[in-house]
């Protein structure tokens, strides 16, 4: 008999290359037993096979969050020589993306006992304790913060930088309001946004509470206190099951949202900003929506939003069975009766005679009335109905 080959259904995830924001730290000693470098970008695809590459050396990597990947240098696992190379990252272990940031890996000199001119013993390559103290007092650096806007007392800010271990008691300053910061790692702090009575944009600063350690802010960072975005209306509010349909969401502050997704029933899809100043969202749902009443939910960096006005009715495809009369006079003030199944009571319904629209009137689930367009001419027309466009 002929050979029969059965293929399993496989899925391919295609993603956009990340837009890189920063790498921290940008230098480290190859003599350290363990070093963690963080890569920050707009978005990293969810994948289990992340790797980093520094020069010709592959490093272990992990996707920490949607915007952050950790690259790990372990002295026992990687024979890394001093270098100055661009750091790369891969989501599949094959296609590498260059961060555009060069990382310096250096080696400390071996200590060698010497005798100074003053006759006292010293160590070649060692750093004087006083110099090291001064170095530490000025080595903490802030690169950027995420997010750069949020709700008073309801947002946590992540601070990205380097050498935060040098800060014994870090604090965040939002304008003149000081809040304690939590050190997550040598390259990351978090701090809660304070309450503020007037919504405004303020300068953001990281300091040591005792003001004994200098922090290099790099650039002027700001944080904007904003109101919670809200949903006003959605359109359409009636859609047909088993059809692809785009919902338009109107509201306040929608341009502030990032990483936006829409959820309707059991379906969750990516949302895109549209309209002037990105004041609208569009969510396109596939053909697997189930019939019934569903509340649209918008998920973003502000959490989950919804509204009593964000209700969507998913209906079965209406069926047109017959029209009466089947013959009409051009220019006559005539109403056409359409009989069928699955009609719904809504103002957002139209009849079309080919491409000529006319107003429709709901009578019952099995009957609709359509006015004959005033500009209709003598010919044979295809009659159809449209619900919510």
Tab-separated table of C-alpha atoms in Angstrom:
chain	number	residue	atom	x	y	z
A	1	UNK	CA	0.000	0.000	0.000
A	2	UNK	CA	1.038	3.650	-0.438
A	3	UNK	CA	2.862	5.308	2.403
A	4	UNK	CA	0.708	7.811	4.267
A	5	UNK	CA	2.411	10.709	6.084
A	6	UNK	CA	0.432	12.451	8.823
A	7	UNK	CA	1.652	15.886	9.911
A	8	UNK	CA	0.862	17.400	13.292
A	9	UNK	CA	-0.399	20.990	13.408
A	10	UNK	CA	2.466	23.260	14.422
A	11	UNK	CA	2.340	26.920	15.460
A	12	UNK	CA	4.855	29.637	14.611
A	13	UNK	CA	5.162	32.804	16.709
A	14	UNK	CA	6.408	35.793	14.714
A	15	UNK	CA	7.476	38.847	16.730
A	16	UNK	CA	8.789	42.347	16.112
A	17	UNK	CA	12.433	42.945	17.113
A	18	UNK	CA	12.660	44.715	20.491
A	19	UNK	CA	13.412	48.418	20.689
A	20	UNK	CA	16.240	48.596	23.205
A	21	UNK	CA	16.268	51.191	25.985
A	22	UNK	CA	19.329	50.476	28.112
A	23	UNK	CA	21.775	47.931	29.507
A	24	UNK	CA	22.944	47.991	33.110
A	25	UNK	CA	25.629	47.588	34.294
A	26	UNK	CA	27.811	48.356	31.306
A	27	UNK	CA	31.036	47.103	32.864
A	28	UNK	CA	31.973	44.263	35.210
A	29	UNK	CA	34.934	42.208	36.349
A	30	UNK	CA	35.445	38.750	34.837
A	31	UNK	CA	36.954	37.780	38.194
A	32	UNK	CA	33.580	38.048	39.955
A	33	UNK	CA	31.938	34.678	40.509
A	34	UNK	CA	28.567	35.980	39.340
A	35	UNK	CA	27.446	39.069	37.414
A	36	UNK	CA	23.942	39.900	36.226
A	37	UNK	CA	23.348	42.368	33.397
A	38	UNK	CA	19.845	43.622	32.648
A	39	UNK	CA	18.659	44.504	29.125
A	40	UNK	CA	15.665	46.840	28.959
A	41	UNK	CA	13.458	47.229	25.886
A	42	UNK	CA	9.912	48.116	24.869
A	43	UNK	CA	8.890	44.469	24.692
A	44	UNK	CA	10.441	40.994	24.814
A	45	UNK	CA	8.440	38.118	23.358
A	46	UNK	CA	7.504	35.364	25.829
A	47	UNK	CA	9.911	32.560	24.907
A	48	UNK	CA	11.766	29.882	26.909
A	49	UNK	CA	15.066	29.907	24.961
A	50	UNK	CA	16.602	33.303	25.682
A	51	UNK	CA	20.367	33.657	25.338
A	52	UNK	CA	22.784	36.572	25.491
A	53	UNK	CA	26.003	36.909	23.555
A	54	UNK	CA	28.988	39.070	24.449
A	55	UNK	CA	31.654	38.921	21.774
A	56	UNK	CA	31.977	35.228	20.925
A	57	UNK	CA	30.693	34.054	24.306
A	58	UNK	CA	27.148	32.835	24.923
A	59	UNK	CA	25.638	33.693	28.303
A	60	UNK	CA	22.688	32.238	30.147
A	61	UNK	CA	19.623	34.515	29.961
A	62	UNK	CA	16.120	34.740	31.416
A	63	UNK	CA	13.106	36.873	30.477
A	64	UNK	CA	12.266	38.585	33.763
A	65	UNK	CA	9.355	40.758	32.629
A	66	UNK	CA	7.808	41.922	29.359
A	67	UNK	CA	10.427	44.698	29.197
A	68	UNK	CA	13.459	43.099	30.845
A	69	UNK	CA	15.907	40.249	30.197
A	70	UNK	CA	18.689	39.225	32.578
A	71	UNK	CA	22.054	38.042	31.178
A	72	UNK	CA	24.152	35.994	33.602
A	73	UNK	CA	27.930	35.705	33.636
A	74	UNK	CA	29.142	32.850	35.855
A	75	UNK	CA	32.901	32.606	36.169
A	76	UNK	CA	32.839	28.804	36.526
A	77	UNK	CA	30.632	28.358	33.442
A	78	UNK	CA	32.178	30.895	31.029
A	79	UNK	CA	35.842	31.482	30.260
A	80	UNK	CA	35.529	35.191	29.542
A	81	UNK	CA	38.583	37.311	28.794
A	82	UNK	CA	38.648	41.101	29.172
A	83	UNK	CA	36.784	42.645	26.249
A	84	UNK	CA	34.789	45.596	24.982
A	85	UNK	CA	31.929	44.221	22.878
A	86	UNK	CA	28.317	44.931	21.998
A	87	UNK	CA	25.786	42.889	23.987
A	88	UNK	CA	23.320	40.824	21.946
A	89	UNK	CA	20.179	38.919	22.928
A	90	UNK	CA	18.183	36.126	21.293
A	91	UNK	CA	14.695	34.779	22.038
A	92	UNK	CA	15.245	31.482	20.202
A	93	UNK	CA	18.973	30.903	20.587
A	94	UNK	CA	19.542	31.559	16.879
A	95	UNK	CA	18.451	35.051	15.803
A	96	UNK	CA	20.438	37.602	17.801
A	97	UNK	CA	19.503	41.279	18.181
A	98	UNK	CA	22.253	43.813	18.860
A	99	UNK	CA	21.424	46.120	21.779
A	100	UNK	CA	23.796	48.761	20.422
A	101	UNK	CA	25.383	49.029	23.888
A	102	UNK	CA	29.009	48.043	24.402
A	103	UNK	CA	29.852	46.243	27.624
A	104	UNK	CA	33.355	46.310	29.115
A	105	UNK	CA	34.542	43.164	30.875
A	106	UNK	CA	37.802	43.778	32.744
A	107	UNK	CA	40.155	41.815	34.969
A	108	UNK	CA	41.634	43.117	38.197
A	109	UNK	CA	45.442	42.921	38.495
A	110	UNK	CA	46.809	40.170	40.727
A	111	UNK	CA	47.937	41.554	44.103
A	112	UNK	CA	51.744	41.655	44.384
A	113	UNK	CA	53.573	42.676	47.544
A	114	UNK	CA	55.941	45.597	46.934
A	115	UNK	CA	57.860	48.041	49.057
A	116	UNK	CA	57.222	51.703	48.588
A	117	UNK	CA	59.819	54.448	48.771
A	118	UNK	CA	58.641	55.133	52.293
A	119	UNK	CA	59.605	51.573	53.220
A	120	UNK	CA	56.088	50.332	53.896
A	121	UNK	CA	54.502	47.311	52.250
A	122	UNK	CA	51.883	47.910	49.553
A	123	UNK	CA	49.885	45.872	47.052
A	124	UNK	CA	50.249	46.477	43.323
A	125	UNK	CA	46.880	46.779	41.634
A	126	UNK	CA	45.042	47.408	44.881
A	127	UNK	CA	43.019	50.554	45.453
A	128	UNK	CA	43.473	52.664	48.539
A	129	UNK	CA	40.520	52.324	50.928
A	130	UNK	CA	40.041	56.068	50.944
A	131	UNK	CA	39.965	56.189	47.141
A	132	UNK	CA	37.537	53.262	47.050
A	133	UNK	CA	35.251	55.042	49.508
A	134	UNK	CA	35.256	58.163	47.365
A	135	UNK	CA	34.630	56.064	44.269
A	136	UNK	CA	31.647	54.389	45.871
A	137	UNK	CA	30.265	57.698	47.039
A	138	UNK	CA	29.904	58.873	43.443
A	139	UNK	CA	29.303	55.699	41.423
A	140	UNK	CA	25.532	55.120	41.664
A	141	UNK	CA	23.852	55.983	38.352
A	142	UNK	CA	20.211	56.273	37.211
A	143	UNK	CA	19.427	55.568	33.560
A	144	UNK	CA	15.637	55.741	33.263
A	145	UNK	CA	12.352	54.985	35.022
A	146	UNK	CA	9.281	52.975	34.051
A	147	UNK	CA	6.541	54.080	33.799
A	148	UNK	CA	6.949	57.827	33.374
A	149	UNK	CA	3.347	58.550	34.321
A	150	UNK	CA	0.785	57.072	36.659
A	151	UNK	CA	-1.882	57.460	39.282
A	152	UNK	CA	-1.142	59.070	42.655
A	153	UNK	CA	-0.545	56.423	45.329
A	154	UNK	CA	-1.499	53.603	42.919
A	155	UNK	CA	1.624	53.226	40.765
A	156	UNK	CA	4.990	51.593	41.403
A	157	UNK	CA	7.960	53.103	39.584
A	158	UNK	CA	10.911	50.925	38.544
A	159	UNK	CA	14.250	52.725	38.509
A	160	UNK	CA	16.939	51.330	36.193
A	161	UNK	CA	20.600	52.127	36.628
A	162	UNK	CA	23.829	50.772	38.064
A	163	UNK	CA	25.654	50.320	41.377
A	164	UNK	CA	22.615	50.811	43.601
A	165	UNK	CA	24.344	48.619	46.195
A	166	UNK	CA	26.394	51.724	47.005
A	167	UNK	CA	23.235	53.448	48.313
A	168	UNK	CA	22.675	52.443	51.959
A	169	UNK	CA	19.248	54.123	52.197
A	170	UNK	CA	17.899	55.029	48.745
A	171	UNK	CA	14.874	57.323	48.404
A	172	UNK	CA	12.888	58.634	45.436
A	173	UNK	CA	11.966	62.286	45.105
A	174	UNK	CA	8.836	63.177	43.135
A	175	UNK	CA	9.296	66.921	43.011
A	176	UNK	CA	9.618	67.703	46.720
A	177	UNK	CA	7.821	64.556	47.944
A	178	UNK	CA	10.214	61.936	49.284
A	179	UNK	CA	9.335	58.212	49.444
A	180	UNK	CA	11.531	55.246	50.421
A	181	UNK	CA	12.938	53.088	47.651
A	182	UNK	CA	13.351	49.313	47.737
A	183	UNK	CA	16.563	47.912	46.272
A	184	UNK	CA	15.663	44.931	44.078
A	185	UNK	CA	19.172	44.432	42.722
A	186	UNK	CA	22.346	46.349	42.014
A	187	UNK	CA	20.664	47.697	38.858
A	188	UNK	CA	17.067	48.173	39.962
A	189	UNK	CA	15.052	50.094	42.561
A	190	UNK	CA	11.304	50.359	43.046
A	191	UNK	CA	9.330	53.070	44.791
A	192	UNK	CA	5.646	53.827	45.217
A	193	UNK	CA	4.170	57.014	43.810
A	194	UNK	CA	3.085	59.390	46.613
A	195	UNK	CA	-0.271	61.111	46.969
A	196	UNK	CA	-0.506	64.503	45.316
A	197	UNK	CA	-3.480	66.844	45.444
A	198	UNK	CA	-2.891	68.523	42.070
A	199	UNK	CA	-2.174	66.523	38.921
A	200	UNK	CA	1.082	67.752	37.389
A	201	UNK	CA	4.476	66.737	36.021
A	202	UNK	CA	7.422	66.825	38.446
A	203	UNK	CA	11.146	66.158	38.334
A	204	UNK	CA	12.184	62.678	39.498
A	205	UNK	CA	15.380	62.126	41.488
A	206	UNK	CA	17.048	59.298	43.406
A	207	UNK	CA	19.065	60.175	46.508
A	208	UNK	CA	20.699	58.573	49.490
A	209	UNK	CA	18.546	59.418	52.521
A	210	UNK	CA	21.540	60.727	54.456
A	211	UNK	CA	22.755	62.603	51.371
A	212	UNK	CA	26.206	61.011	51.814
A	213	UNK	CA	26.335	59.244	48.454
A	214	UNK	CA	26.172	61.125	45.171
A	215	UNK	CA	23.826	59.763	42.488
A	216	UNK	CA	24.438	60.534	38.831
A	217	UNK	CA	20.989	61.089	37.268
A	218	UNK	CA	22.375	61.243	33.735
A	219	UNK	CA	19.495	63.371	32.440
A	220	UNK	CA	16.497	65.272	33.771
A	221	UNK	CA	13.823	62.651	34.445
A	222	UNK	CA	10.179	63.572	34.986
A	223	UNK	CA	7.088	61.789	36.215
A	224	UNK	CA	3.539	62.859	35.308
A	225	UNK	CA	0.660	62.413	37.771
A	226	UNK	CA	-2.460	61.607	35.745
A	227	UNK	CA	-6.088	60.651	36.234
A	228	UNK	CA	-7.143	57.056	35.673
A	229	UNK	CA	-8.107	56.537	32.024
A	230	UNK	CA	-11.750	55.622	31.474
A	231	UNK	CA	-14.038	54.150	28.830
A	232	UNK	CA	-16.937	56.253	27.558
A	233	UNK	CA	-18.417	54.321	24.634
A	234	UNK	CA	-17.712	51.410	22.330
A	235	UNK	CA	-18.915	50.807	18.801
A	236	UNK	CA	-20.597	48.703	17.631
A	237	UNK	CA	-22.464	47.268	20.599
A	238	UNK	CA	-24.049	44.501	18.545
A	239	UNK	CA	-21.931	42.094	16.536
A	240	UNK	CA	-22.630	38.839	14.756
A	241	UNK	CA	-21.141	35.620	16.118
A	242	UNK	CA	-18.712	33.656	13.952
A	243	UNK	CA	-17.552	36.778	12.131
A	244	UNK	CA	-14.431	38.931	12.439
A	245	UNK	CA	-15.281	42.346	13.854
A	246	UNK	CA	-13.373	45.421	15.030
A	247	UNK	CA	-14.583	47.283	18.121
A	248	UNK	CA	-13.719	50.972	18.564
A	249	UNK	CA	-13.254	52.132	22.157
A	250	UNK	CA	-13.661	55.831	23.005
A	251	UNK	CA	-12.662	57.274	26.354
A	252	UNK	CA	-10.514	59.624	28.399
A	253	UNK	CA	-6.756	59.286	28.741
A	254	UNK	CA	-6.491	56.262	26.438
A	255	UNK	CA	-3.287	57.671	24.903
A	256	UNK	CA	-1.577	57.005	28.260
A	257	UNK	CA	-2.110	53.249	28.019
A	258	UNK	CA	0.643	50.860	26.978
A	259	UNK	CA	0.686	47.115	26.419
A	260	UNK	CA	-3.061	47.337	25.792
A	261	UNK	CA	-5.263	44.277	25.300
A	262	UNK	CA	-9.024	43.862	24.976
A	263	UNK	CA	-10.973	40.988	26.494
A	264	UNK	CA	-14.452	39.999	25.357
A	265	UNK	CA	-15.849	36.816	26.806
A	266	UNK	CA	-13.057	34.246	26.673
A	267	UNK	CA	-11.170	36.045	23.886
A	268	UNK	CA	-8.260	38.410	24.544
A	269	UNK	CA	-6.572	40.349	21.704
A	270	UNK	CA	-4.022	43.116	21.232
A	271	UNK	CA	-5.415	46.654	20.948
A	272	UNK	CA	-4.026	49.459	18.790
A	273	UNK	CA	-4.215	53.221	19.313
A	274	UNK	CA	-6.031	55.159	16.590
A	275	UNK	CA	-7.615	58.569	16.117
A	276	UNK	CA	-6.260	62.035	16.770
A	277	UNK	CA	-3.699	62.009	19.607
A	278	UNK	CA	-4.362	58.258	19.917
A	279	UNK	CA	-7.598	58.882	21.819
A	280	UNK	CA	-9.254	55.711	20.594
A	281	UNK	CA	-8.515	52.010	20.709
A	282	UNK	CA	-9.378	49.379	18.140
A	283	UNK	CA	-9.723	45.701	19.044
A	284	UNK	CA	-10.301	43.102	16.332
A	285	UNK	CA	-11.919	39.843	17.410
A	286	UNK	CA	-11.966	36.678	15.335
A	287	UNK	CA	-14.805	34.379	14.421
A	288	UNK	CA	-14.996	32.397	17.680
A	289	UNK	CA	-17.155	34.785	19.720
A	290	UNK	CA	-20.046	33.072	21.441
A	291	UNK	CA	-23.586	34.403	21.465
A	292	UNK	CA	-24.663	36.364	24.516
A	293	UNK	CA	-24.055	39.591	26.424
A	294	UNK	CA	-20.400	40.355	27.119
A	295	UNK	CA	-18.643	43.186	28.924
A	296	UNK	CA	-15.567	44.540	27.158
A	297	UNK	CA	-12.518	44.855	29.415
A	298	UNK	CA	-9.358	46.807	28.584
A	299	UNK	CA	-6.112	45.600	30.182
A	300	UNK	CA	-3.018	47.817	30.295
A	301	UNK	CA	-0.310	49.288	32.494
A	302	UNK	CA	-3.180	50.901	34.459
A	303	UNK	CA	-4.755	47.545	35.262
A	304	UNK	CA	-8.207	46.465	34.074
A	305	UNK	CA	-10.776	49.014	32.928
A	306	UNK	CA	-14.397	48.514	32.022
A	307	UNK	CA	-17.679	50.412	32.043
A	308	UNK	CA	-21.399	49.808	32.258
A	309	UNK	CA	-21.495	51.285	28.733
A	310	UNK	CA	-18.985	48.730	27.462
A	311	UNK	CA	-21.533	45.956	26.904
A	312	UNK	CA	-21.488	44.022	23.637
A	313	UNK	CA	-24.322	41.807	22.439
A	314	UNK	CA	-23.165	38.913	20.260
A	315	UNK	CA	-26.019	37.565	18.134
A	316	UNK	CA	-26.500	34.769	15.652
A	317	UNK	CA	-26.371	35.676	11.979
A	318	UNK	CA	-29.857	37.054	11.089
A	319	UNK	CA	-31.580	35.230	8.243
A	320	UNK	CA	-33.608	36.948	5.522
A	321	UNK	CA	-36.356	34.653	4.209
A	322	UNK	CA	-38.571	36.784	1.985
A	323	UNK	CA	-39.600	40.349	1.132
A	324	UNK	CA	-43.061	41.719	0.441
A	325	UNK	CA	-43.854	43.128	-2.057
A	326	UNK	CA	-41.255	41.866	-4.502
A	327	UNK	CA	-42.173	44.556	-7.064
A	328	UNK	CA	-42.354	48.313	-6.363
A	329	UNK	CA	-42.680	51.528	-8.364
A	330	UNK	CA	-39.671	53.832	-8.616
A	331	UNK	CA	-40.199	57.032	-6.662
A	332	UNK	CA	-43.145	55.668	-4.711
A	333	UNK	CA	-43.405	56.222	-0.964
A	334	UNK	CA	-43.285	52.504	-0.289
A	335	UNK	CA	-42.347	50.406	2.750
A	336	UNK	CA	-40.884	46.962	2.150
A	337	UNK	CA	-41.479	44.174	4.679
A	338	UNK	CA	-38.590	41.797	5.314
A	339	UNK	CA	-39.347	38.478	6.996
A	340	UNK	CA	-36.727	36.271	8.557
A	341	UNK	CA	-35.155	35.166	11.847
A	342	UNK	CA	-32.814	36.646	14.438
A	343	UNK	CA	-33.645	40.336	14.052
A	344	UNK	CA	-32.736	42.559	17.015
A	345	UNK	CA	-34.234	45.803	18.293
A	346	UNK	CA	-31.633	48.494	17.683
A	347	UNK	CA	-31.459	51.921	16.089
A	348	UNK	CA	-28.192	50.959	14.401
A	349	UNK	CA	-29.677	48.925	11.549
A	350	UNK	CA	-30.046	49.735	7.859
A	351	UNK	CA	-31.481	48.231	4.706
A	352	UNK	CA	-29.560	48.343	1.426
A	353	UNK	CA	-30.922	48.116	-2.075
A	354	UNK	CA	-27.653	47.263	-3.779
A	355	UNK	CA	-25.574	50.151	-2.367
A	356	UNK	CA	-28.495	52.518	-1.672
A	357	UNK	CA	-29.113	52.761	2.104
A	358	UNK	CA	-32.483	53.272	3.720
A	359	UNK	CA	-33.797	53.397	7.236
A	360	UNK	CA	-34.984	50.178	8.853
A	361	UNK	CA	-37.579	49.679	11.588
A	362	UNK	CA	-37.717	46.743	13.989
A	363	UNK	CA	-41.103	45.038	14.304
A	364	UNK	CA	-40.212	41.683	15.829
A	365	UNK	CA	-37.499	39.046	15.795
A	366	UNK	CA	-38.973	37.826	12.531
A	367	UNK	CA	-39.996	41.061	10.810
A	368	UNK	CA	-38.368	44.351	9.739
A	369	UNK	CA	-39.650	47.300	7.699
A	370	UNK	CA	-37.502	49.180	5.182
A	371	UNK	CA	-38.350	52.454	3.454
A	372	UNK	CA	-37.792	52.499	-0.282
A	373	UNK	CA	-34.991	55.017	-1.074
A	374	UNK	CA	-36.291	58.154	-2.786
A	375	UNK	CA	-33.548	58.007	-5.427
A	376	UNK	CA	-34.170	54.418	-6.439
A	377	UNK	CA	-34.384	53.796	-10.180
A	378	UNK	CA	-35.948	51.117	-12.324
A	379	UNK	CA	-33.801	47.960	-12.162
A	380	UNK	CA	-33.494	44.734	-10.206
A	381	UNK	CA	-31.948	45.245	-6.754
A	382	UNK	CA	-30.316	42.953	-4.229
A	383	UNK	CA	-31.879	43.611	-0.790
A	384	UNK	CA	-29.760	43.145	2.333
A	385	UNK	CA	-29.545	44.336	5.923
A	386	UNK	CA	-26.663	45.697	8.007
A	387	UNK	CA	-26.438	45.816	11.790
A	388	UNK	CA	-23.987	48.374	13.220
A	389	UNK	CA	-22.255	48.925	9.906
